[in-house]
Amino acid sequence: MSIQAINVRNQFRGVVKEIIRGDVVSEIDVQTASGIVTSVITTRSVDSLELKIGSEVVALVKSTEVSIATL
């Protein structure tokens, strides 16, 4: 499946900066031009995608809700 086939409009190219592996899920920090994007994905997906520090990736962000609060 190509990235174009995925229905996600917010796509940020970046490089994996940190991987915190867990037994079931892992936390991935991706450095993008706009800053760090953090994703929590299954550890199985980390292995399947062969993610490593320095891997070039695209962070795909899809949200049904964005909340905003005043300071």
GROMACS .gro file of N, CA, C and O in nm, residues 14-65:
model
  208
   14GLY      N    1   1.014   1.287   0.843
   14GLY     CA    2   1.108   1.306   0.952
   14GLY      C    3   1.201   1.189   0.969
   14GLY      O    4   1.204   1.097   0.887
   15VAL      N    5   1.277   1.194   1.077
   15VAL     CA    6   1.376   1.093   1.110
   15VAL      C    7   1.350   1.044   1.252
   15VAL      O    8   1.326   1.125   1.343
   16VAL      N    9   1.356   0.913   1.271
   16VAL     CA   10   1.335   0.855   1.404
   16VAL      C   11   1.451   0.898   1.494
   16VAL      O   12   1.568   0.877   1.462
   17LYS      N   13   1.418   0.964   1.605
   17LYS     CA   14   1.519   1.011   1.700
   17LYS      C   15   1.529   0.922   1.823
   17LYS      O   16   1.636   0.911   1.882
   18GLU      N   17   1.418   0.860   1.864
   18GLU     CA   18   1.422   0.776   1.983
   18GLU      C   19   1.314   0.669   1.973
   18GLU      O   20   1.206   0.694   1.921
   19ILE      N   21   1.346   0.551   2.023
   19ILE     CA   22   1.251   0.441   2.031
   19ILE      C   23   1.255   0.388   2.174
   19ILE      O   24   1.361   0.349   2.222
   20ILE      N   25   1.142   0.391   2.241
   20ILE     CA   26   1.130   0.334   2.374
   20ILE      C   27   1.046   0.208   2.359
   20ILE      O   28   0.924   0.216   2.343
   21ARG      N   29   1.113   0.092   2.359
   21ARG     CA   30   1.046  -0.035   2.334
   21ARG      C   31   0.975  -0.085   2.459
   21ARG      O   32   1.029  -0.081   2.568
   22GLY      N   33   0.856  -0.134   2.438
   22GLY     CA   34   0.782  -0.203   2.543
   22GLY      C   35   0.751  -0.344   2.497
   22GLY      O   36   0.777  -0.381   2.382
   23ASP      N   37   0.694  -0.424   2.587
   23ASP     CA   38   0.660  -0.561   2.550
   23ASP      C   39   0.552  -0.565   2.443
   23ASP      O   40   0.556  -0.648   2.353
   24VAL      N   41   0.454  -0.474   2.453
   24VAL     CA   42   0.341  -0.475   2.360
   24VAL      C   43   0.339  -0.351   2.272
   24VAL      O   44   0.317  -0.360   2.151
   25VAL      N   45   0.362  -0.233   2.331
   25VAL     CA   46   0.363  -0.109   2.254
   25VAL      C   47   0.496  -0.038   2.275
   25VAL      O   48   0.564  -0.057   2.376
   26SER      N   49   0.532   0.045   2.178
   26SER     CA   50   0.656   0.121   2.183
   26SER      C   51   0.627   0.267   2.150
   26SER      O   52   0.531   0.297   2.079
   27GLU      N   53   0.710   0.356   2.203
   27GLU     CA   54   0.697   0.499   2.178
   27GLU      C   55   0.807   0.540   2.080
   27GLU      O   56   0.924   0.509   2.099
   28ILE      N   57   0.765   0.608   1.973
   28ILE     CA   58   0.858   0.650   1.868
   28ILE      C   59   0.858   0.801   1.860
   28ILE      O   60   0.753   0.863   1.841
   29ASP      N   61   0.975   0.865   1.874
   29ASP     CA   62   0.988   1.009   1.856
   29ASP      C   63   1.046   1.034   1.718
   29ASP      O   64   1.151   0.978   1.682
   30VAL      N   65   0.976   1.118   1.641
   30VAL     CA   66   1.018   1.150   1.504
   30VAL      C   67   1.048   1.300   1.498
   30VAL      O   68   0.963   1.383   1.532
   31GLN      N   69   1.169   1.334   1.456
   31GLN     CA   70   1.207   1.474   1.438
   31GLN      C   71   1.161   1.519   1.300
   31GLN      O   72   1.202   1.462   1.199
   32THR      N   73   1.070   1.618   1.297
   32THR     CA   74   1.022   1.673   1.171
   32THR      C   75   1.067   1.818   1.162
   32THR      O   76   1.121   1.874   1.258
   33ALA      N   77   1.043   1.881   1.049
   33ALA     CA   78   1.077   2.022   1.033
   33ALA      C   79   0.996   2.109   1.129
   33ALA      O   80   1.040   2.218   1.167
   34SER      N   81   0.881   2.060   1.172
   34SER     CA   82   0.794   2.135   1.263
   34SER      C   83   0.818   2.102   1.410
   34SER      O   84   0.756   2.161   1.496
   35GLY      N   85   0.905   2.006   1.438
   35GLY     CA   86   0.932   1.966   1.575
   35GLY      C   87   0.917   1.815   1.590
   35GLY      O   88   0.908   1.742   1.492
   36ILE      N   89   0.913   1.772   1.715
   36ILE     CA   90   0.903   1.629   1.746
   36ILE      C   91   0.758   1.583   1.739
   36ILE      O   92   0.669   1.647   1.794
   37VAL      N   93   0.735   1.472   1.671
   37VAL     CA   94   0.605   1.405   1.669
   37VAL      C   95   0.627   1.271   1.739
   37VAL      O   96   0.720   1.198   1.705
   38THR      N   97   0.544   1.241   1.838
   38THR     CA   98   0.556   1.116   1.912
   38THR      C   99   0.439   1.025   1.878
   38THR      O  100   0.325   1.069   1.877
   39SER      N  101   0.469   0.899   1.852
   39SER     CA  102   0.367   0.801   1.820
   39SER      C  103   0.382   0.680   1.910
   39SER      O  104   0.495   0.642   1.945
   40VAL      N  105   0.271   0.621   1.949
   40VAL     CA  106   0.272   0.496   2.023
   40VAL      C  107   0.213   0.391   1.929
   40VAL      O  108   0.099   0.402   1.887
   41ILE      N  109   0.297   0.293   1.892
   41ILE     CA  110   0.255   0.187   1.801
   41ILE      C  111   0.293   0.052   1.862
   41ILE      O  112   0.370   0.046   1.958
   42THR      N  113   0.239  -0.053   1.807
   42THR     CA  114   0.272  -0.185   1.861
   42THR      C  115   0.420  -0.215   1.835
   42THR      O  116   0.478  -0.170   1.735
   43THR      N  117   0.479  -0.287   1.926
   43THR     CA  118   0.618  -0.328   1.911
   43THR      C  119   0.631  -0.419   1.789
   43THR      O  120   0.732  -0.416   1.718
   44ARG      N  121   0.529  -0.497   1.761
   44ARG     CA  122   0.528  -0.580   1.641
   44ARG      C  123   0.542  -0.492   1.515
   44ARG      O  124   0.614  -0.527   1.422
   45SER      N  125   0.475  -0.376   1.514
   45SER     CA  126   0.486  -0.286   1.399
   45SER      C  127   0.625  -0.225   1.389
   45SER      O  128   0.677  -0.206   1.279
   46VAL      N  129   0.687  -0.194   1.503
   46VAL     CA  130   0.824  -0.143   1.503
   46VAL      C  131   0.915  -0.244   1.433
   46VAL      O  132   0.996  -0.208   1.347
   47ASP      N  133   0.899  -0.371   1.469
   47ASP     CA  134   0.982  -0.475   1.410
   47ASP      C  135   0.949  -0.496   1.262
   47ASP      O  136   1.039  -0.509   1.179
   48SER      N  137   0.820  -0.495   1.228
   48SER     CA  138   0.777  -0.515   1.090
   48SER      C  139   0.828  -0.404   0.998
   48SER      O  140   0.869  -0.429   0.885
   49LEU      N  141   0.825  -0.280   1.049
   49LEU     CA  142   0.874  -0.165   0.971
   49LEU      C  143   1.026  -0.151   0.977
   49LEU      O  144   1.083  -0.066   0.909
   50GLU      N  145   1.089  -0.236   1.061
   50GLU     CA  146   1.234  -0.232   1.080
   50GLU      C  147   1.282  -0.093   1.120
   50GLU      O  148   1.382  -0.041   1.070
   51LEU      N  149   1.208  -0.030   1.213
   51LEU     CA  150   1.243   0.105   1.257
   51LEU      C  151   1.368   0.102   1.344
   51LEU      O  152   1.384   0.016   1.430
   52LYS      N  153   1.453   0.201   1.319
   52LYS     CA  154   1.577   0.218   1.394
   52LYS      C  155   1.601   0.368   1.408
   52LYS      O  156   1.545   0.447   1.333
   53ILE      N  157   1.686   0.405   1.503
   53ILE     CA  158   1.726   0.545   1.513
   53ILE      C  159   1.786   0.584   1.378
   53ILE      O  160   1.869   0.513   1.322
   54GLY      N  161   1.741   0.697   1.325
   54GLY     CA  162   1.790   0.745   1.195
   54GLY      C  163   1.706   0.703   1.077
   54GLY      O  164   1.728   0.752   0.966
   55SER      N  165   1.608   0.614   1.098
   55SER     CA  166   1.521   0.573   0.987
   55SER      C  167   1.441   0.694   0.937
   55SER      O  168   1.389   0.772   1.017
   56GLU      N  169   1.434   0.710   0.805
   56GLU     CA  170   1.351   0.814   0.746
   56GLU      C  171   1.208   0.761   0.738
   56GLU      O  172   1.185   0.651   0.687
   57VAL      N  173   1.114   0.838   0.792
   57VAL     CA  174   0.975   0.794   0.800
   57VAL      C  175   0.882   0.909   0.765
   57VAL      O  176   0.924   1.023   0.750
   58VAL      N  177   0.755   0.875   0.753
   58VAL     CA  178   0.649   0.975   0.740
   58VAL      C  179   0.554   0.953   0.856
   58VAL      O  180   0.503   0.842   0.875
   59ALA      N  181   0.534   1.056   0.937
   59ALA     CA  182   0.437   1.050   1.047
   59ALA      C  183   0.302   1.089   0.989
   59ALA      O  184   0.286   1.198   0.933
   60LEU      N  185   0.206   0.999   0.998
   60LEU     CA  186   0.072   1.022   0.946
   60LEU      C  187  -0.020   1.052   1.063
   60LEU      O  188  -0.036   0.969   1.153
   61VAL      N  189  -0.078   1.172   1.065
   61VAL     CA  190  -0.159   1.217   1.178
   61VAL      C  191  -0.304   1.227   1.135
   61VAL      O  192  -0.338   1.300   1.042
   62LYS      N  193  -0.390   1.149   1.201
   62LYS     CA  194  -0.533   1.154   1.173
   62LYS      C  195  -0.604   1.167   1.306
   62LYS      O  196  -0.583   1.089   1.397
   63SER      N  197  -0.688   1.268   1.317
   63SER     CA  198  -0.756   1.291   1.443
   63SER      C  199  -0.900   1.329   1.416
   63SER      O  200  -0.929   1.405   1.324
   64THR      N  201  -0.989   1.276   1.495
   64THR     CA  202  -1.129   1.314   1.482
   64THR      C  203  -1.162   1.432   1.571
   64THR      O  204  -1.269   1.491   1.559
   65GLU      N  205  -1.070   1.468   1.660
   65GLU     CA  206  -1.097   1.578   1.752
   65GLU      C  207  -0.965   1.642   1.794
   65GLU      O  208  -0.867   1.574   1.822
   0.00000   0.00000   0.00000
